[in-house]
Coordinates of C-alpha atoms in Angstrom, one line a residue:
X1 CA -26.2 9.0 -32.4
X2 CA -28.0 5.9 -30.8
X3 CA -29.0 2.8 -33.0
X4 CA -32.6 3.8 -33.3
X5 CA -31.4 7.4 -34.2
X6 CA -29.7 6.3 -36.9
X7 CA -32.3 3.6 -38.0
X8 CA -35.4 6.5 -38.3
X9 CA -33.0 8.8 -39.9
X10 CA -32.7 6.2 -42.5
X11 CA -36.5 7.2 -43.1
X12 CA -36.4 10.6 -42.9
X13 CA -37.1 12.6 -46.2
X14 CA -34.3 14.5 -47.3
X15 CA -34.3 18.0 -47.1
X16 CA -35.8 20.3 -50.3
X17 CA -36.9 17.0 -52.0
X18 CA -40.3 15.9 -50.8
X19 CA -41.6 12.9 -50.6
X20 CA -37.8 11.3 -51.3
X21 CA -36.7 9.1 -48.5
X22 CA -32.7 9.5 -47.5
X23 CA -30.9 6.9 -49.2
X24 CA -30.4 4.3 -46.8
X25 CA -26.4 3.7 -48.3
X26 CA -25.7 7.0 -47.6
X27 CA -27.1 7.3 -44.1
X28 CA -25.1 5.9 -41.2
X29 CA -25.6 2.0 -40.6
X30 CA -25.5 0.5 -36.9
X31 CA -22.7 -1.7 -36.7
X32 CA -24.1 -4.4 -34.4
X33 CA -21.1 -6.2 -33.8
X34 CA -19.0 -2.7 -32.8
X35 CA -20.8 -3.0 -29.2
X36 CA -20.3 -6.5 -28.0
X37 CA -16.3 -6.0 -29.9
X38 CA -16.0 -2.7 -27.8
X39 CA -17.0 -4.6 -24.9
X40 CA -15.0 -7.4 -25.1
X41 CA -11.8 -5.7 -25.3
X42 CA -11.4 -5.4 -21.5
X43 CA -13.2 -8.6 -20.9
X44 CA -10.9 -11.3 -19.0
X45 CA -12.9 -14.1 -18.7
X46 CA -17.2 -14.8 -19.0
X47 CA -17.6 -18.1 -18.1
X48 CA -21.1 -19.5 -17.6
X49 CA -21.2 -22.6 -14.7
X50 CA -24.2 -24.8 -13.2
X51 CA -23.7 -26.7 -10.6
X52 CA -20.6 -26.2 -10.6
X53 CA -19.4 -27.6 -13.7
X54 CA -17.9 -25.0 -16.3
X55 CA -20.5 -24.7 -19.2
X56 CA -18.8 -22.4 -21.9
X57 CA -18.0 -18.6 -22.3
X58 CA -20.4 -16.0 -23.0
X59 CA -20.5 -13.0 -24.9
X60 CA -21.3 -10.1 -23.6
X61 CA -24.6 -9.4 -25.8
X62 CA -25.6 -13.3 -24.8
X63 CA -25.7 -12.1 -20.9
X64 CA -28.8 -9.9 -21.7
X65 CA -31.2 -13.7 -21.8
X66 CA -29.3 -15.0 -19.2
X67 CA -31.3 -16.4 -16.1
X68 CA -30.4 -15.7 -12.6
X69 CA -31.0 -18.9 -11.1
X70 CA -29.3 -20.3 -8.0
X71 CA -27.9 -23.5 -9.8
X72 CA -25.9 -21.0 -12.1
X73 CA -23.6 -18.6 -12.1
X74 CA -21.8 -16.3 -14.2
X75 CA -18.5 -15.2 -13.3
X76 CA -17.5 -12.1 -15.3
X77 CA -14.0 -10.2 -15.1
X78 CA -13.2 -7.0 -16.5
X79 CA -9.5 -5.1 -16.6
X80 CA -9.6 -1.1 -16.9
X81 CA -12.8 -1.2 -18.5
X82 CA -14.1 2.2 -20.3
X83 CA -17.2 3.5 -19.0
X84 CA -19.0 3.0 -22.2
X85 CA -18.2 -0.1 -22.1
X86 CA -19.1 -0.7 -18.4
X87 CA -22.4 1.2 -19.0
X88 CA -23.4 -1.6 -21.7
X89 CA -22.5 -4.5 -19.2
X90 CA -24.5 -3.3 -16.4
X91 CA -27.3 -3.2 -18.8
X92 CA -27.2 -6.2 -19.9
X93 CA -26.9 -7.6 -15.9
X94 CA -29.8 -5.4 -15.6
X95 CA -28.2 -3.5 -12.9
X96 CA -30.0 -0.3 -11.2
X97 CA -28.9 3.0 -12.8
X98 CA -27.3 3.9 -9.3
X99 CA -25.7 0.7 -9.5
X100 CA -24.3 1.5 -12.8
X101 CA -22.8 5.0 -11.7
X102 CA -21.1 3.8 -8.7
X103 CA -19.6 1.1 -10.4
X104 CA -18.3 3.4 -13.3
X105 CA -16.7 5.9 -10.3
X106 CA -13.2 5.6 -9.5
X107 CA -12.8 4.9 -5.8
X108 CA -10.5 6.0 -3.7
X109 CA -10.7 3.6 -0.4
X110 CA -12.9 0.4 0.6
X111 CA -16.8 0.2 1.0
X112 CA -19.9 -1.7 0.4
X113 CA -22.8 -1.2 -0.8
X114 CA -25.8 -3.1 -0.2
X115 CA -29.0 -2.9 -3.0
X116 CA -31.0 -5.8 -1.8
X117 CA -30.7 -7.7 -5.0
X118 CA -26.9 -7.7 -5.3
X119 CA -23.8 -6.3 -3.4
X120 CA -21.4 -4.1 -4.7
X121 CA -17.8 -4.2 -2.9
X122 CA -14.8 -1.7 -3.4
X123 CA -11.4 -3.1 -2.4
X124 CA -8.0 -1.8 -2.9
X125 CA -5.1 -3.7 -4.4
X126 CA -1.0 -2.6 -3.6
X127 CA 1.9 -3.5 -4.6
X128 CA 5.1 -3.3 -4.3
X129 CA 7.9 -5.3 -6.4
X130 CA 10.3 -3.8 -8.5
X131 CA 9.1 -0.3 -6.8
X132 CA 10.0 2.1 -4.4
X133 CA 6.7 3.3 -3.4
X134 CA 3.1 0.8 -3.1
X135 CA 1.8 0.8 -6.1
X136 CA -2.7 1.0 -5.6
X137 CA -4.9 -0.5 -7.5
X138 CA -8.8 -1.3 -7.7
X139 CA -10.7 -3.8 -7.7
X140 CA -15.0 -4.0 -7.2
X141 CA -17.0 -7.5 -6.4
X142 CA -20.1 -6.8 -7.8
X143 CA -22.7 -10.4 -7.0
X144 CA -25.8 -11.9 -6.5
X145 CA -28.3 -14.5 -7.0
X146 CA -26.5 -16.9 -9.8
X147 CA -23.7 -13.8 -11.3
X148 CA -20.4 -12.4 -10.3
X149 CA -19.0 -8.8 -12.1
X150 CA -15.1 -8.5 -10.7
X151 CA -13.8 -4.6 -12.3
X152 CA -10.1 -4.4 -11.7
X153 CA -8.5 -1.4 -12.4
X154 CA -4.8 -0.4 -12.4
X155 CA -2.5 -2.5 -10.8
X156 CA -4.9 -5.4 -9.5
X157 CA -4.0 -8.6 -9.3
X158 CA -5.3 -11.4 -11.4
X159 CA -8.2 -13.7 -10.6
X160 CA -7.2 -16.1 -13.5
X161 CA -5.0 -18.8 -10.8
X162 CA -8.8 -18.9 -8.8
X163 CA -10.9 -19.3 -11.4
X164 CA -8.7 -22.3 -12.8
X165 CA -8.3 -23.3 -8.7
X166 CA -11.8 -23.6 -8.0
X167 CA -13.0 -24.8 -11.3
X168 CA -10.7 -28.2 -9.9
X169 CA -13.4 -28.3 -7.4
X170 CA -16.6 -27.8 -9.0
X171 CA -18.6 -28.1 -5.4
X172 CA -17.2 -24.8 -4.3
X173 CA -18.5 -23.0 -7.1
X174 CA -21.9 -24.3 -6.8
X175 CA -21.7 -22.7 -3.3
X176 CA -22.9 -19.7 -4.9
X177 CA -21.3 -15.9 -5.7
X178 CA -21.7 -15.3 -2.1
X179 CA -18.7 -17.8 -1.8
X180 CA -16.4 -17.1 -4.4
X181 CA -16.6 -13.4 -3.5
X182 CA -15.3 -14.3 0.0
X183 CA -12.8 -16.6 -1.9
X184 CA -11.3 -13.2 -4.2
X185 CA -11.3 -11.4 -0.9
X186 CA -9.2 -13.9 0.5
X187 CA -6.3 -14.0 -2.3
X188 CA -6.5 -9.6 -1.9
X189 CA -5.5 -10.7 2.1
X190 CA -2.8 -12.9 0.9
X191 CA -1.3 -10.2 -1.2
X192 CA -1.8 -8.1 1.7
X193 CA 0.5 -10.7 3.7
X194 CA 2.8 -10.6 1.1
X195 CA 3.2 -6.8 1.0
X196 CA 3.7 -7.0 4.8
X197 CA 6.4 -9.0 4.8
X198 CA 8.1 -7.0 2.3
X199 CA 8.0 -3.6 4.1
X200 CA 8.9 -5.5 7.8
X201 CA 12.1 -6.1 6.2
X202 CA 13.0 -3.0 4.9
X203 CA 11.9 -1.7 8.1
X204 CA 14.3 -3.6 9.8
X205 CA 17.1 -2.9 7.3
X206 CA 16.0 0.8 7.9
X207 CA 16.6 0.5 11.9
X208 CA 19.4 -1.9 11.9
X209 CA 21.2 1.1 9.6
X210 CA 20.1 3.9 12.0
X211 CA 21.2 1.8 14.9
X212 CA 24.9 1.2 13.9
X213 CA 25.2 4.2 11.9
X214 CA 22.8 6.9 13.1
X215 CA 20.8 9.3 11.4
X216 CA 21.8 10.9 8.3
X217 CA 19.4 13.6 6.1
X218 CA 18.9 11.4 3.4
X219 CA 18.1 8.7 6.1
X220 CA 15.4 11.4 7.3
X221 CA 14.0 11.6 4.3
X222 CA 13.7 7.7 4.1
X223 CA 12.2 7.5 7.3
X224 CA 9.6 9.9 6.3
X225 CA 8.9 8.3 3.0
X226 CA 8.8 5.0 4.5
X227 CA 6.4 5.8 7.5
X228 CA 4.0 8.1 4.6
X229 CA 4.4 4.8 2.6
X230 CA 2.7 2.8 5.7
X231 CA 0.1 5.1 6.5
X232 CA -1.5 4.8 2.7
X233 CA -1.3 1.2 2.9
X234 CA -3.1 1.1 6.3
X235 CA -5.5 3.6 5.0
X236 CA -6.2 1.1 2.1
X237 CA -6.9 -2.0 3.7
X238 CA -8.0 -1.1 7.7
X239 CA -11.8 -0.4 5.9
X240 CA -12.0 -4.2 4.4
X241 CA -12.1 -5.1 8.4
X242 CA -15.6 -3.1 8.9
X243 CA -17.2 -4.4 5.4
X244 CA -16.2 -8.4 5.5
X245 CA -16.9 -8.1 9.3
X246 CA -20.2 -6.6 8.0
X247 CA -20.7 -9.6 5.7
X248 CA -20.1 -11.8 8.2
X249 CA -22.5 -10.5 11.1
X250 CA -25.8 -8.6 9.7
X251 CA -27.9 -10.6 7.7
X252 CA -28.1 -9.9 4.1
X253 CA -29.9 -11.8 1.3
X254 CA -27.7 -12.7 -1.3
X255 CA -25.1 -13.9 1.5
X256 CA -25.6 -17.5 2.8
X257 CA -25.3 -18.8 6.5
X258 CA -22.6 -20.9 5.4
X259 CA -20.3 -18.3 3.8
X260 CA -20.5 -16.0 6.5
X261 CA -17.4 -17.6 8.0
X262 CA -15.6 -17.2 5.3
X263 CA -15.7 -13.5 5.1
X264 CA -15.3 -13.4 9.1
X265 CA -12.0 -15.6 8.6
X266 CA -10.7 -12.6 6.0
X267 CA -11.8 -9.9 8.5
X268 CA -9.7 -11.5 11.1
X269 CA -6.5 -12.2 8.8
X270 CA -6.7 -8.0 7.7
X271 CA -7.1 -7.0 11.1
X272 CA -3.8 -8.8 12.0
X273 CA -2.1 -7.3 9.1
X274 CA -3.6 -4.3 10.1
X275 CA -1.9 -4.8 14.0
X276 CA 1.3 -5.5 12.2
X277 CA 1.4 -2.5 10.1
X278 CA 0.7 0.0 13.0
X279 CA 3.6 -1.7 14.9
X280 CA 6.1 -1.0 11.8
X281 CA 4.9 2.7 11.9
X282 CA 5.8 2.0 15.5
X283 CA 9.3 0.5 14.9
X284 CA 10.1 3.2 12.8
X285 CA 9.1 6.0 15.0
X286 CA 11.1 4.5 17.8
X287 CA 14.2 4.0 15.3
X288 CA 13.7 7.6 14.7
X289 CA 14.3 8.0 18.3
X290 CA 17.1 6.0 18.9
X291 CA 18.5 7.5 15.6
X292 CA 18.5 11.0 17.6
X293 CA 20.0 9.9 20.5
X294 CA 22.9 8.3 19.1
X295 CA 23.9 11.3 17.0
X296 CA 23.2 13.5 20.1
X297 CA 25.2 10.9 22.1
X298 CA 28.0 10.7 19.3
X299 CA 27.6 14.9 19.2
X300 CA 28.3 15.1 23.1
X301 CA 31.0 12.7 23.2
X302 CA 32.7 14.8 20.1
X303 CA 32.5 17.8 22.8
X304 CA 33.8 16.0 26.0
X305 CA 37.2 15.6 23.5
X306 CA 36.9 18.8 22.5
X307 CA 37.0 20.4 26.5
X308 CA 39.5 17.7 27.2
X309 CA 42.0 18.9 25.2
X310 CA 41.2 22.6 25.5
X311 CA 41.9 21.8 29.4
X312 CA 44.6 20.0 28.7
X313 CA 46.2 22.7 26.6
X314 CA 45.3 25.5 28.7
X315 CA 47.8 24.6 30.8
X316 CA 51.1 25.3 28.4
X317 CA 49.6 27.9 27.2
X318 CA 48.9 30.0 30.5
X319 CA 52.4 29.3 31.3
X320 CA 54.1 30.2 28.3
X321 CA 51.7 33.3 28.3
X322 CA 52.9 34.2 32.0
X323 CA 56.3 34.2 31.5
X324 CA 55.9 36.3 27.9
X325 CA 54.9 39.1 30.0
X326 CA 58.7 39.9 30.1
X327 CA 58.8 41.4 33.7
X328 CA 61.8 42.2 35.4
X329 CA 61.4 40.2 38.7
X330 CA 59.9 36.4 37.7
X331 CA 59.9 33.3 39.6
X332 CA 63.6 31.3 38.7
X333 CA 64.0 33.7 35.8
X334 CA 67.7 33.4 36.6
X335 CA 67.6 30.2 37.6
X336 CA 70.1 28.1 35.2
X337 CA 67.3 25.0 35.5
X338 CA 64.3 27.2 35.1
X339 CA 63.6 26.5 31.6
X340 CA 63.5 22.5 31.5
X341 CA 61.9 22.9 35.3
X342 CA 58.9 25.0 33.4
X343 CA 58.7 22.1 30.5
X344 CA 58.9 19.3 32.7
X345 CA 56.1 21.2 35.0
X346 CA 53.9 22.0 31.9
X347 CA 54.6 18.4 30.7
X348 CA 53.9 16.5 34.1
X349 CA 50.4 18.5 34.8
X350 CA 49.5 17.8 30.7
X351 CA 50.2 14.4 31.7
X352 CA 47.7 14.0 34.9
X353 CA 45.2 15.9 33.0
X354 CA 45.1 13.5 30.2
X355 CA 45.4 10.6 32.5
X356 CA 41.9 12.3 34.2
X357 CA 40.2 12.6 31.3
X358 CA 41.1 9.1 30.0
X359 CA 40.2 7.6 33.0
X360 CA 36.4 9.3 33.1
X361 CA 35.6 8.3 29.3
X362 CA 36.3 11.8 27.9
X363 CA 39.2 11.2 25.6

């Protein structure tokens, strides 16, 4: 039941008893403050600035007379919001109903949207620190004209050590939302760098162990986790090329000339990160490969020992089996030597055989 629904039921008469109006103790009371608490429980931070300079926080239910002006701004932050709650802060920003649902979905890669008045922007956030597997996370830049929404959900990082950098320099916030948007896409890159450089090592620990010891099954399985592992992370962050290039090319409204570079300077650091995560997928496809080979190489070598000394004992053995025939008439059966002649024979020819084989790499 809405406020107002509850305020006319107040004056309803009660049922069977006419002209008796509902006793207003017994009927349902609006609780004004249980909105703006509701709504503050997943607010981080609603600080109110002009030029620059850090005025005071703001409740939520205080945003509904705030002015838009390009002086000001208001930089609201939101963790793992409820919808009702998100519903009554897009309200009171006087966002579009279409706005409002698209902020409330839960997105599953990068985009932009553009509504003339103000710009929504979808980003994903990953992780990966005490883990074995990224952990994803979201995180939307809704701003415009004098206000800034930031929605984090799941694992997002924290915009708390930029807020307190840039409120140091008060003339970067009174560049406008345009800016510090650019500036929030910026610290996502450097945690993008960061991740990078945590999956090039174990990349390299991964080849560097299928180089020296070859491939194993569990080191399959690895390999395949690790290169499924890549391929989410570069389908989370190759889309924040397009939309900051975006940003940075066509001309939009709430965007200024001058932070157009800025959001052309994060393109450019993504698409590198981007370049260095297709050449770990890379890496690991050619480790893969000279996984294979090795065991194939160790497998065939395993088999060359194997024939060598099935040669070499072919020879004894055909002997022995020649002369266990037991026929009558045998070369120097009666011969008093024949015996140590046939092991010195079998000996000698065992000998060059494995002296052969030695000397061509096979034993």
């Amino acid at each position: 039941m809405t406020v107002e629904e509850t305020v006319n039921a107040s004056t309803k008469p009660v049922a069977g008893v006419p002209g008796v109006k509902a006793n207003s103790k017994s009927a349902v009371k609006p609780d004004p403050k249980s909105a703006e608490k509701s709504s503050a429980a997943s607010v981080v931070a609603s600080v109110e600035y002009e030029h620059g300079r850090r005025l005071g926080e703001m409740t939520i239910d205080q945003i509904s007379g705030y002015v838009k002006d390009p002086s000001r701004l208001l930089w609201v932050g939101l963790k793992n919001p409820t919808n009702d709650e998100l519903q009554h802060i897009c309200r009171q920003l006087s966002l579009s109903a279409d706005a409002t649902e698209e902020i409330i979905k839960k997105h599953g890669r990068p985009k932009m949207i553009d509504y003339g008045e103000y710009i929504q922007i979808v980003a994903m956030t990953v992780t990966k620190e005490n883990s074995k597997k990224p952990v994803f996370g979201e995180m939307q830049i809704i701003f415009g004209v004098g206000f800034l929404l930031t929605v984090r959900r799941g694992d997002a990082l924290s915009n708390s050590s930029l807020r307190e950098r840039l409120e140091g320099w008060p003339d970067l916030i009174a560049r406008g939302s345009d800016y510090v948007a650019a500036e929030i896409l910026d610290v996502l890159a450097d945690s993008y760098t960061h991740l990078t450089t945590r999956l090039e090592y174990e990349v390299e620990q991964s080849e560097h162990q299928m180089l020296l010891q070859g491939l194993k099954e569990s080191d399959i399985r690895k390999l395949y986790k690790q290169r499924r592992d890549l391929l989410r992370v570069h389908t989370a962050i190759s889309p924040m090329i397009e939309i900051c290039r975006k940003l940075s090319l066509v001309r939009i409204d709430v965007v200024e000339m001058d932070s157009r570079s800025n959001f052309s300077i994060v393109s450019d650091r993504v698409a590198r990160l981007v370049e260095q995560i297709n050449s770990l997928r890379e890496a690991l496809a050619f480790a893969f490969e000279a996984g294979m080979m090795i065991g194939q190489n160790n497998q065939t070598d395993i088999a060359k020992r194997l024939a060598a000394w099935a040669a070499i004992l072919a020879v004894p053995t055909a002997i022995a089996g020649i002369y266990g025939m037991n026929f009558k008439d045998m070369p120097e059966l009666d011969w008093s030597l024949g015996y140590p002649f046939v092991l010195v024979l079998m000996f000698g020819v065992c000998a060059y055989l494995y002296w052969r084989f030695k000397k061509s790499g096979w034993l």
